[in-house]
Coordinates of C-alpha atoms and ligand atoms in Angstrom, one line a residue:
M3 CA 6.4 -10.4 -10.1
Q4 CA 3.1 -10.4 -8.3
S5 CA 1.4 -9.5 -11.6
P6 CA 3.3 -11.2 -14.4
N7 CA 1.4 -9.2 -17.0
F8 CA 4.1 -6.6 -16.4
E9 CA 6.8 -9.0 -17.4
T10 CA 5.6 -9.1 -20.9
Y11 CA 6.2 -6.5 -23.6
I12 CA 3.9 -5.6 -26.5
F13 CA 5.4 -3.9 -29.5
G14 CA 3.6 -1.2 -31.4
N15 CA 2.6 -3.8 -34.1
G16 CA 1.0 -6.0 -31.5
T17 CA 3.8 -8.6 -31.3
I18 CA 4.4 -9.9 -27.8
S19 CA 7.8 -10.5 -26.2
A20 CA 7.4 -12.7 -23.2
C21 CA 8.5 -15.8 -21.4
Y22 CA 5.5 -17.5 -19.7
L23 CA 5.9 -19.8 -16.8
N24 CA 4.0 -22.5 -18.5
T25 CA 5.9 -22.2 -21.8
T26 CA 6.5 -25.7 -23.4
L27 CA 10.2 -26.6 -23.3
G28 CA 11.9 -25.9 -26.6
V29 CA 9.7 -22.9 -27.4
P30 CA 11.9 -19.8 -27.5
C31 CA 11.4 -17.4 -24.7
G32 CA 11.5 -13.6 -25.0
Q33 CA 13.0 -11.1 -22.6
G34 CA 9.7 -9.2 -22.3
S35 CA 9.9 -6.3 -19.8
V36 CA 12.3 -8.2 -17.4
P37 CA 15.6 -6.3 -16.8
V38 CA 18.5 -7.6 -18.9
I39 CA 21.0 -7.4 -16.1
G40 CA 20.9 -6.8 -12.3
V41 CA 22.6 -6.5 -9.0
D42 CA 21.6 -8.6 -6.0
A43 CA 22.6 -5.9 -3.5
R44 CA 24.0 -7.2 -0.2
S45 CA 25.4 -3.9 1.2
V46 CA 25.2 -0.1 1.0
G47 CA 28.4 -0.3 -1.1
D48 CA 26.6 -2.5 -3.6
V49 CA 23.8 0.0 -3.9
Q50 CA 26.2 2.9 -4.3
A51 CA 28.1 1.1 -7.0
T52 CA 24.9 0.3 -8.9
V53 CA 23.5 3.8 -8.9
Q54 CA 26.8 5.3 -9.8
F55 CA 27.2 2.8 -12.7
A56 CA 23.7 3.4 -13.9
S57 CA 24.2 7.2 -13.7
K58 CA 27.5 7.1 -15.5
H59 CA 26.3 5.0 -18.4
N60 CA 22.8 6.7 -18.5
L61 CA 21.0 3.4 -18.0
R62 CA 17.4 2.9 -17.1
L63 CA 17.4 1.7 -13.5
V64 CA 14.6 -0.1 -11.7
I65 CA 14.6 -0.9 -8.0
K66 CA 12.8 -4.1 -7.1
N67 CA 12.1 -5.4 -3.7
T68 CA 9.3 -8.0 -3.7
G69 CA 8.0 -7.2 -7.1
H70 CA 4.5 -6.7 -5.6
D71 CA 3.8 -3.3 -7.3
Y72 CA 0.4 -3.4 -9.0
L73 CA 1.5 -1.0 -11.7
G74 CA 4.6 -2.8 -12.7
R75 CA 6.9 -0.2 -11.3
S76 CA 9.6 -2.7 -10.3
T77 CA 10.4 -3.9 -13.8
A78 CA 11.2 -2.3 -17.2
R79 CA 12.3 -3.5 -20.6
G80 CA 16.0 -3.1 -21.2
S81 CA 16.7 -1.9 -17.7
I82 CA 19.3 -2.7 -15.1
L83 CA 17.8 -4.1 -11.9
L84 CA 18.7 -3.1 -8.4
W85 CA 17.4 -6.0 -6.3
T86 CA 17.0 -5.2 -2.5
H87 CA 15.6 -8.5 -1.4
H88 CA 18.7 -9.6 0.5
L89 CA 19.0 -6.4 2.6
K90 CA 17.5 -8.2 5.5
N91 CA 19.0 -6.6 8.6
I92 CA 16.7 -6.2 11.6
I93 CA 17.7 -4.2 14.8
Y94 CA 15.4 -3.6 17.7
E95 CA 16.2 -0.8 20.1
E96 CA 14.6 0.0 23.5
A97 CA 15.7 3.6 23.2
F98 CA 16.1 4.7 19.6
T99 CA 16.9 8.4 19.1
P100 CA 16.5 9.7 15.6
D101 CA 19.8 11.1 14.3
G102 CA 19.9 14.8 15.2
A103 CA 17.0 14.6 17.7
P104 CA 17.4 15.8 21.4
S105 CA 18.8 13.0 23.5
G106 CA 15.6 12.7 25.5
E107 CA 13.5 11.8 22.4
T108 CA 13.5 8.0 22.4
Y109 CA 11.3 5.4 21.0
K110 CA 11.0 1.6 21.2
A111 CA 11.8 1.2 17.6
I112 CA 12.8 -1.4 15.0
T113 CA 15.1 -0.7 12.0
L114 CA 14.3 -2.9 9.0
G115 CA 16.6 -3.4 6.0
A116 CA 15.1 -2.6 2.6
G117 CA 14.5 -6.3 1.8
V118 CA 12.7 -7.2 5.0
Q119 CA 9.1 -8.5 4.4
W120 CA 6.2 -8.0 6.8
Y121 CA 6.3 -11.7 8.0
E122 CA 9.9 -11.2 9.2
A123 CA 9.2 -7.9 10.8
Y124 CA 6.2 -9.3 12.7
D125 CA 8.3 -12.2 14.0
A126 CA 11.0 -9.9 15.2
V127 CA 8.6 -7.4 16.9
E128 CA 6.7 -10.3 18.5
A129 CA 9.9 -11.6 20.0
E130 CA 10.3 -8.2 21.7
G131 CA 6.7 -8.4 23.0
R132 CA 5.7 -5.3 20.9
F133 CA 3.3 -4.4 18.1
I134 CA 4.2 -2.8 14.7
L135 CA 1.8 -1.4 12.2
G136 CA 2.3 -3.1 8.9
G137 CA 0.9 -4.5 5.6
L138 CA -1.4 -7.5 5.8
S139 CA -1.4 -10.1 3.1
A140 CA -1.3 -13.9 2.9
G141 CA 2.1 -15.0 4.1
G142 CA 3.1 -11.4 5.0
S143 CA 5.0 -11.1 1.7
V144 CA 4.8 -7.4 1.1
G145 CA 8.0 -5.4 1.7
A146 CA 8.2 -3.6 5.0
A147 CA 10.6 -0.8 4.0
G148 CA 10.1 -0.4 0.2
G149 CA 7.1 0.6 -1.8
W150 CA 4.5 0.0 0.9
V151 CA 5.6 2.8 3.2
Q152 CA 6.8 5.1 0.4
G153 CA 3.3 5.0 -1.1
G154 CA 1.4 5.4 2.2
G155 CA 1.2 1.9 3.8
H156 CA -2.2 0.9 5.0
S157 CA -3.3 -1.7 7.5
A158 CA -6.4 -2.9 9.2
F159 CA -5.0 -1.2 12.4
A160 CA -4.7 2.2 10.7
A161 CA -7.8 3.6 12.5
T162 CA -6.0 3.2 15.8
H163 CA -2.3 3.5 14.8
G164 CA -2.2 5.6 11.6
L165 CA -0.6 4.7 8.3
G166 CA 2.9 3.4 7.6
V167 CA 3.9 7.0 6.8
D168 CA 2.7 8.0 10.3
N169 CA 4.8 5.3 12.0
V170 CA 8.2 5.7 10.4
L171 CA 10.8 7.6 12.3
Q172 CA 13.8 7.5 10.0
F173 CA 15.1 6.2 6.7
T174 CA 18.7 5.7 5.5
V175 CA 19.0 6.1 1.8
V176 CA 21.5 6.2 -1.1
T177 CA 20.9 9.1 -3.5
A178 CA 21.4 9.0 -7.3
S179 CA 24.9 10.4 -6.8
G180 CA 25.8 7.6 -4.4
K181 CA 25.6 9.6 -1.2
Y182 CA 24.5 7.7 1.9
L183 CA 22.1 9.9 4.0
T184 CA 20.1 9.7 7.1
V185 CA 16.7 11.1 6.6
N186 CA 14.2 12.1 9.4
S187 CA 12.5 15.1 10.9
Y188 CA 15.8 16.6 11.8
K189 CA 18.1 15.7 8.9
N190 CA 17.1 16.0 5.3
S191 CA 13.6 16.6 6.5
D192 CA 12.3 17.6 3.0
L193 CA 13.3 14.2 1.7
F194 CA 11.7 12.6 4.8
W195 CA 8.4 14.3 3.9
A196 CA 8.6 13.1 0.3
L197 CA 9.5 9.5 1.1
R198 CA 6.4 9.3 3.3
G199 CA 3.7 9.0 0.6
G200 CA 5.4 10.6 -2.4
G201 CA 5.9 7.2 -4.1
G202 CA 8.5 4.4 -4.2
G203 CA 11.3 4.3 -6.8
T204 CA 11.3 8.1 -7.2
Y205 CA 13.7 10.0 -4.8
A206 CA 16.5 7.7 -3.6
V207 CA 17.2 4.0 -2.8
V208 CA 15.9 3.3 0.7
I209 CA 18.4 1.2 2.6
S210 CA 16.5 0.9 5.9
A211 CA 13.3 2.2 7.6
T212 CA 13.0 2.6 11.4
Y213 CA 9.5 2.3 12.8
V214 CA 8.1 3.1 16.2
T215 CA 6.7 0.0 17.9
H216 CA 3.6 0.0 20.2
D217 CA 2.4 -1.8 23.3
R218 CA 0.6 -5.1 22.5
F219 CA -3.2 -5.1 22.7
P220 CA -6.0 -7.6 22.8
L221 CA -8.4 -7.5 19.9
S222 CA -11.8 -8.6 18.7
E223 CA -12.6 -9.9 15.2
V224 CA -15.9 -9.9 13.4
G225 CA -16.6 -12.0 10.3
F226 CA -19.8 -11.4 8.4
Q227 CA -21.3 -13.0 5.3
A228 CA -24.6 -12.6 3.5
N229 CA -26.1 -13.8 0.2
F230 CA -28.6 -11.6 -1.7
S231 CA -31.5 -13.1 -3.7
S232 CA -32.4 -9.8 -5.3
P233 CA -30.8 -6.4 -6.2
E234 CA -33.1 -4.6 -3.8
I235 CA -31.9 -6.8 -0.9
A236 CA -28.3 -6.2 -1.9
K237 CA -28.9 -2.4 -1.9
T238 CA -30.6 -2.4 1.5
V239 CA -27.8 -4.4 3.2
I240 CA -24.9 -2.7 1.4
T241 CA -26.2 0.8 2.0
E242 CA -26.4 0.1 5.7
Y243 CA -23.0 -1.5 5.7
I244 CA -21.5 1.7 4.0
R245 CA -23.2 3.9 6.6
L246 CA -21.6 1.9 9.5
H247 CA -18.0 3.0 8.6
P248 CA -17.6 6.4 10.1
S249 CA -18.6 5.2 13.6
L250 CA -16.7 1.9 13.2
A251 CA -13.6 3.9 12.3
D252 CA -14.0 6.2 15.3
A253 CA -14.2 3.1 17.5
G254 CA -10.9 1.8 16.0
W255 CA -12.3 -0.9 13.6
G256 CA -10.6 -1.8 10.3
G257 CA -10.4 -4.7 7.9
Y258 CA -11.3 -6.0 4.5
S259 CA -14.4 -6.9 2.6
Y260 CA -15.7 -8.0 -0.7
L261 CA -19.1 -7.1 -2.0
S262 CA -21.2 -7.6 -5.1
A263 CA -24.9 -7.8 -6.1
K264 CA -24.8 -11.4 -5.0
D265 CA -23.1 -11.4 -1.7
I266 CA -21.0 -9.6 0.9
L267 CA -18.2 -10.8 3.1
F268 CA -16.1 -8.9 5.6
L269 CA -13.5 -9.5 8.3
Y270 CA -13.0 -6.5 10.7
V271 CA -10.8 -6.2 13.7
A272 CA -10.5 -3.7 16.6
P273 CA -7.9 -3.3 19.3
N274 CA -8.9 -3.2 23.0
I275 CA -12.6 -4.0 22.4
S276 CA -14.3 -6.8 24.3
L277 CA -16.3 -9.5 22.6
A278 CA -19.4 -8.1 24.3
N279 CA -18.7 -4.7 23.0
A280 CA -18.0 -6.0 19.4
N281 CA -21.3 -7.9 19.5
A282 CA -23.2 -4.9 20.7
T283 CA -21.7 -2.7 17.9
L284 CA -22.4 -5.1 15.1
D285 CA -25.7 -6.7 16.3
P286 CA -28.1 -4.1 14.8
F287 CA -26.4 -4.5 11.4
V288 CA -26.4 -8.3 11.6
K289 CA -30.1 -8.3 12.6
L290 CA -31.0 -5.9 9.7
A291 CA -29.1 -8.1 7.3
Q292 CA -30.8 -11.3 8.6
N293 CA -34.2 -9.7 8.2
A294 CA -33.5 -8.3 4.8
T295 CA -32.0 -11.6 3.4
G296 CA -34.6 -13.9 5.1
G297 CA -31.8 -15.5 7.2
L298 CA -29.1 -15.7 4.5
A299 CA -26.7 -13.7 6.7
G300 CA -24.4 -14.8 9.5
A301 CA -21.6 -13.4 11.7
F302 CA -19.1 -14.7 14.2
T303 CA -16.9 -12.9 16.7
R304 CA -13.6 -14.0 18.1
H305 CA -11.2 -12.6 20.7
Y306 CA -7.4 -12.7 20.5
D307 CA -4.9 -11.9 23.2
S308 CA -2.7 -9.9 20.8
F309 CA -2.1 -9.1 17.2
Y310 CA 0.4 -11.9 16.4
P311 CA -1.9 -14.9 17.0
W312 CA -4.6 -13.1 15.0
Y313 CA -2.2 -12.4 12.2
K314 CA -0.9 -16.0 12.1
A315 CA -4.5 -17.4 12.1
T316 CA -5.7 -15.0 9.4
F317 CA -2.6 -14.4 7.1
G318 CA -0.2 -17.1 8.2
T319 CA -0.3 -19.2 5.1
E320 CA 1.2 -18.1 1.8
G321 CA -1.1 -16.8 -0.8
Q322 CA -1.4 -17.0 -4.6
V323 CA 1.2 -14.9 -6.4
G324 CA 1.6 -14.5 -10.1
T325 CA -2.0 -13.6 -11.1
H326 CA -2.6 -11.3 -14.0
V327 CA -4.3 -8.4 -12.3
E328 CA -4.7 -4.6 -12.8
L329 CA -6.6 -2.6 -10.2
A330 CA -8.3 0.7 -9.9
S331 CA -9.4 2.3 -6.7
R332 CA -10.8 5.4 -5.0
L333 CA -10.5 6.7 -1.5
L334 CA -14.0 7.0 -0.1
P335 CA -14.4 10.3 1.8
R336 CA -16.1 10.1 5.2
D337 CA -18.9 12.4 4.0
M338 CA -19.9 10.0 1.2
A339 CA -20.4 7.2 3.8
E340 CA -22.2 9.5 6.2
N341 CA -24.5 11.3 3.7
H342 CA -24.5 9.5 0.4
A343 CA -24.4 5.8 1.3
A344 CA -27.1 4.8 -1.1
E345 CA -25.3 6.5 -4.1
V346 CA -22.1 4.7 -3.1
T347 CA -24.0 1.5 -3.1
D348 CA -25.4 2.1 -6.6
V349 CA -21.8 2.7 -7.9
I350 CA -20.5 -0.4 -6.2
L351 CA -23.4 -2.6 -7.5
G352 CA -22.7 -1.2 -11.0
L353 CA -19.3 -2.8 -10.9
E354 CA -19.4 -6.1 -12.8
G355 CA -17.8 -8.8 -10.6
G356 CA -18.1 -6.7 -7.4
A357 CA -15.6 -4.6 -5.5
A358 CA -13.3 -4.8 -2.5
I359 CA -13.5 -2.3 0.3
N360 CA -10.4 -1.9 2.3
F361 CA -11.4 -0.3 5.6
I362 CA -8.0 1.1 6.4
S363 CA -8.5 4.8 7.2
G364 CA -10.5 7.1 9.3
G365 CA -9.9 7.3 13.1
A366 CA -6.2 7.9 13.8
V367 CA -5.4 8.4 10.1
S368 CA -7.6 11.5 10.1
R369 CA -6.0 12.9 13.2
F370 CA -2.6 13.5 11.6
D371 CA -2.0 16.9 10.0
P372 CA -2.7 16.4 6.2
D373 CA 0.5 18.2 5.4
S374 CA 2.7 16.2 7.8
A375 CA 3.8 13.8 5.0
G376 CA 4.0 13.8 1.2
L377 CA 1.0 11.5 1.2
H378 CA -2.1 12.8 -0.7
P379 CA -4.0 14.8 2.0
A380 CA -7.3 13.2 0.9
W381 CA -6.3 10.1 3.0
R382 CA -6.9 12.2 6.1
K383 CA -10.6 12.6 5.2
A384 CA -11.1 9.1 3.8
V385 CA -12.9 6.4 5.7
A386 CA -12.3 3.4 3.4
Q387 CA -11.0 2.5 -0.1
A388 CA -13.1 0.9 -2.8
R389 CA -11.0 -1.3 -5.0
Q390 CA -11.9 -3.1 -8.2
R391 CA -10.2 -5.3 -10.7
L392 CA -9.8 -2.9 -13.5
R393 CA -11.9 -4.0 -16.5
S394 CA -12.3 -0.4 -17.6
K395 CA -14.4 0.6 -14.6
L396 CA -12.6 3.8 -13.8
D397 CA -15.5 6.0 -14.8
I398 CA -17.8 4.2 -12.5
L399 CA -15.4 4.5 -9.6
D400 CA -15.0 8.2 -10.3
R401 CA -18.7 8.6 -9.5
L402 CA -18.0 7.5 -6.0
A403 CA -16.2 10.7 -5.2
P404 CA -15.6 13.0 -8.2
G405 CA -12.1 14.5 -7.9
S406 CA -11.2 12.2 -5.0
A407 CA -7.9 10.6 -4.6
T408 CA -6.5 7.1 -5.1
Y409 CA -3.8 5.1 -3.4
Y410 CA -0.6 5.2 -5.3
N411 CA 0.1 1.5 -4.6
E412 CA -3.3 0.2 -5.5
A413 CA -4.3 2.0 -8.6
T414 CA -4.4 1.9 -12.4
L415 CA -2.0 3.1 -15.0
Y416 CA -4.9 4.7 -16.7
E417 CA -5.7 7.5 -14.3
R418 CA -6.6 10.6 -16.4
D419 CA -4.5 12.8 -14.2
F420 CA -2.1 10.8 -12.0
K421 CA -0.6 14.0 -10.4
K422 CA -4.0 14.9 -9.0
S423 CA -5.2 11.4 -8.1
F424 CA -2.0 10.2 -6.4
F425 CA -0.5 13.4 -5.0
G426 CA -3.1 16.2 -5.2
P427 CA -1.9 19.6 -3.8
H428 CA 1.4 18.0 -2.7
Y429 CA 2.6 17.4 -6.3
Q430 CA 4.7 20.5 -6.9
R431 CA 6.5 20.3 -3.6
L432 CA 7.3 16.6 -4.2
K433 CA 8.6 17.5 -7.6
S434 CA 10.9 20.1 -6.3
I435 CA 12.3 17.8 -3.7
K436 CA 12.9 15.2 -6.3
A437 CA 14.7 17.7 -8.4
K438 CA 17.0 18.5 -5.4
Y439 CA 17.9 14.9 -4.6
D440 CA 17.7 13.4 -8.1
P441 CA 18.6 16.2 -10.5
D442 CA 19.3 13.9 -13.5
T443 CA 16.2 11.8 -12.9
L444 CA 17.8 8.4 -12.4
F445 CA 14.8 7.2 -10.4
I446 CA 11.7 7.2 -12.5
V447 CA 8.6 5.0 -12.3
A448 CA 5.2 4.8 -14.1
S449 CA 2.8 7.5 -12.9
G450 CA 5.4 8.6 -10.4
V451 CA 6.5 12.2 -9.6
G452 CA 8.4 13.6 -12.6
S453 CA 7.3 10.8 -15.0
E454 CA 5.2 13.3 -17.1
D455 CA 8.5 14.7 -18.4
W456 CA 9.3 11.3 -20.0
D457 CA 7.8 9.3 -22.9
G458 CA 5.5 6.3 -22.3
E459 CA 8.4 3.9 -22.0
L460 CA 10.2 6.3 -19.5
N461 CA 13.4 6.0 -21.6
C462 CA 13.5 9.4 -23.4
R463 CA 12.7 12.9 -22.1
R464 CA 9.8 14.6 -23.8
H465 CA 11.7 17.9 -24.0
Ligands
FAD24 C1 -0.5 -9.5 -2.1 C2 -0.4 -8.1 -1.8 C3 -0.9 -7.5 -0.6 C4 -0.8 -6.2 -0.4 N1 -1.2 -5.7 0.9 C5 -1.1 -4.4 1.1 C6 -1.4 -3.8 2.4 O1 -1.8 -4.6 3.3 N2 -1.3 -2.5 2.6 C7 -0.8 -1.7 1.6 O2 -0.7 -0.5 1.9 N3 -0.5 -2.1 0.4 C8 -0.6 -3.5 0.2 N4 -0.2 -3.9 -1.1 C9 0.3 -3.0 -2.1 C10 1.8 -2.8 -1.8 O3 1.9 -1.7 -0.8 C11 2.5 -2.4 -3.0 O4 2.5 -3.4 -4.0 C12 3.9 -1.9 -2.8 O5 4.4 -1.2 -3.9 C13 4.8 -3.1 -2.5 O6 6.1 -2.6 -2.2 P1 7.4 -3.7 -2.4 O7 8.6 -2.9 -2.0 O8 7.0 -4.9 -1.6 O9 7.3 -4.1 -3.9 P2 8.1 -3.7 -5.2 O10 7.2 -4.0 -6.4 O11 9.4 -4.4 -5.2 O12 8.4 -2.2 -5.2 C14 7.3 -1.2 -5.3 C15 7.8 0.1 -5.7 O13 8.7 0.7 -4.7 C16 10.0 0.8 -5.2 N5 10.9 0.4 -4.2 C17 11.0 -0.8 -3.7 N6 12.0 -0.9 -2.8 C18 12.6 0.4 -2.8 C19 13.6 0.9 -2.1 N7 14.4 0.3 -1.2 N8 14.0 2.2 -2.3 C20 13.3 3.0 -3.2 N9 12.2 2.5 -3.9 C21 11.9 1.2 -3.7 C22 10.0 0.0 -6.5 O14 10.9 0.7 -7.5 C23 8.6 0.1 -7.0 O15 8.4 1.4 -7.7 C24 -0.3 -5.3 -1.4 C25 0.1 -5.8 -2.6 C26 0.1 -7.2 -2.8 C27 0.5 -7.7 -4.1

């Protein structure tokens, strides 16, 4: 698991069942929340057999791909595991037609098996001289066809190319009854809508996802760093930084940052923007930061011929996995950045240990119809995402945008109303689609659609 805190289990009396990686040999290990038995699926038939077996024997099933879920949704105590990691098929097609579409509707598309990870997808798409929008993390370890896209799927290139849910053309799935279905805008279109943002592990087992690929593009990168010697300086610089985002998103910029009362660090990229243009866009902000900090601020710009060399230089090496972490986050509406930047800054500076801003929305993301996918419609008005290691800071984050949404994949288990925060006005429609394809609720995950009908362990129905 990415977050091994979810491998442990705490009984009501406080006793912990766990098996820690650094346990001394000879000390007994507990099973914790790791499934007791599992299937290493290699084919559609393996998946069908697993879901039918779990349904027949009324077993708690968990689907695990990479185990990256920040809310521990890919494990459960006493469960049977369906492991999709080895479903690694990759097929590129110059003229892919979604099943049921008119023959003239073709895309340069790539079909990725459920176990393909982004580093494998990027290699395959690069070999075809194309670009694919995907997750960005050290070593490219996030799953390309699992929880990422089913939760929304953000990227630093979302402002120009939309989210994962806006780029997927078709899924194949195995339903709870074992049926193998093709799912797209023409076939099982209700399930297609739900699978695009309605949450992983909830409707069916995805076997493959087909994504549109795009022409390659040159890009510019900006890295910025500043240290703050006083809270006032931090506030001046961060307020201006927050204000930049609507216009940066409109120009196609995206990326990642970390900010606190002590410092700020960001790395942003934009397709089809020259170095001169990048410098001109960022210069006023860099100058303001240099003045405010008395020279403790600096920036660099770089140009890359295409995505792949940038990705290799930035995310090419494997990152740390196995850290105990729980997150909370809020989508930051454009209006907050435009008109309330100082208040946003106060909230962020109130977070002990700082916050991360994922600049992964705005631009193209806002141009898609908010009801075109199951995804929370608040994404379409968002300009960025403020993310924080949990430490009970939910109330503070709430002040960023009261009633605003959060990203299903980068959130806390302690949302007061997960239906509203993760799915908003799409909740009832998602729930009825789930009832149609999974009437006996084989697929159930923490804070997922339908989970309110189950107890905290998700083992017994409440009524
Ligand atoms: C290091 C790191 C970097 C990240 N970077 C990004 C990023 O750039 N952009 C972004 O949007 N998110 C990012 N995330 C969050 C990521 O999207 C989620 O962790 C996501 O849930 C991972 O999906 P997975 O399939 O790889 O993981 P898993 O934990 O295996 O699965 C996640 C959920 O999806 C379900 N699931 C998995 N496969 C299937 C399937 N085939 N069918 C049905 N359900 C399935 C599981 O049951 C579980 O509920 C990152 C997370 C980490 C840990």
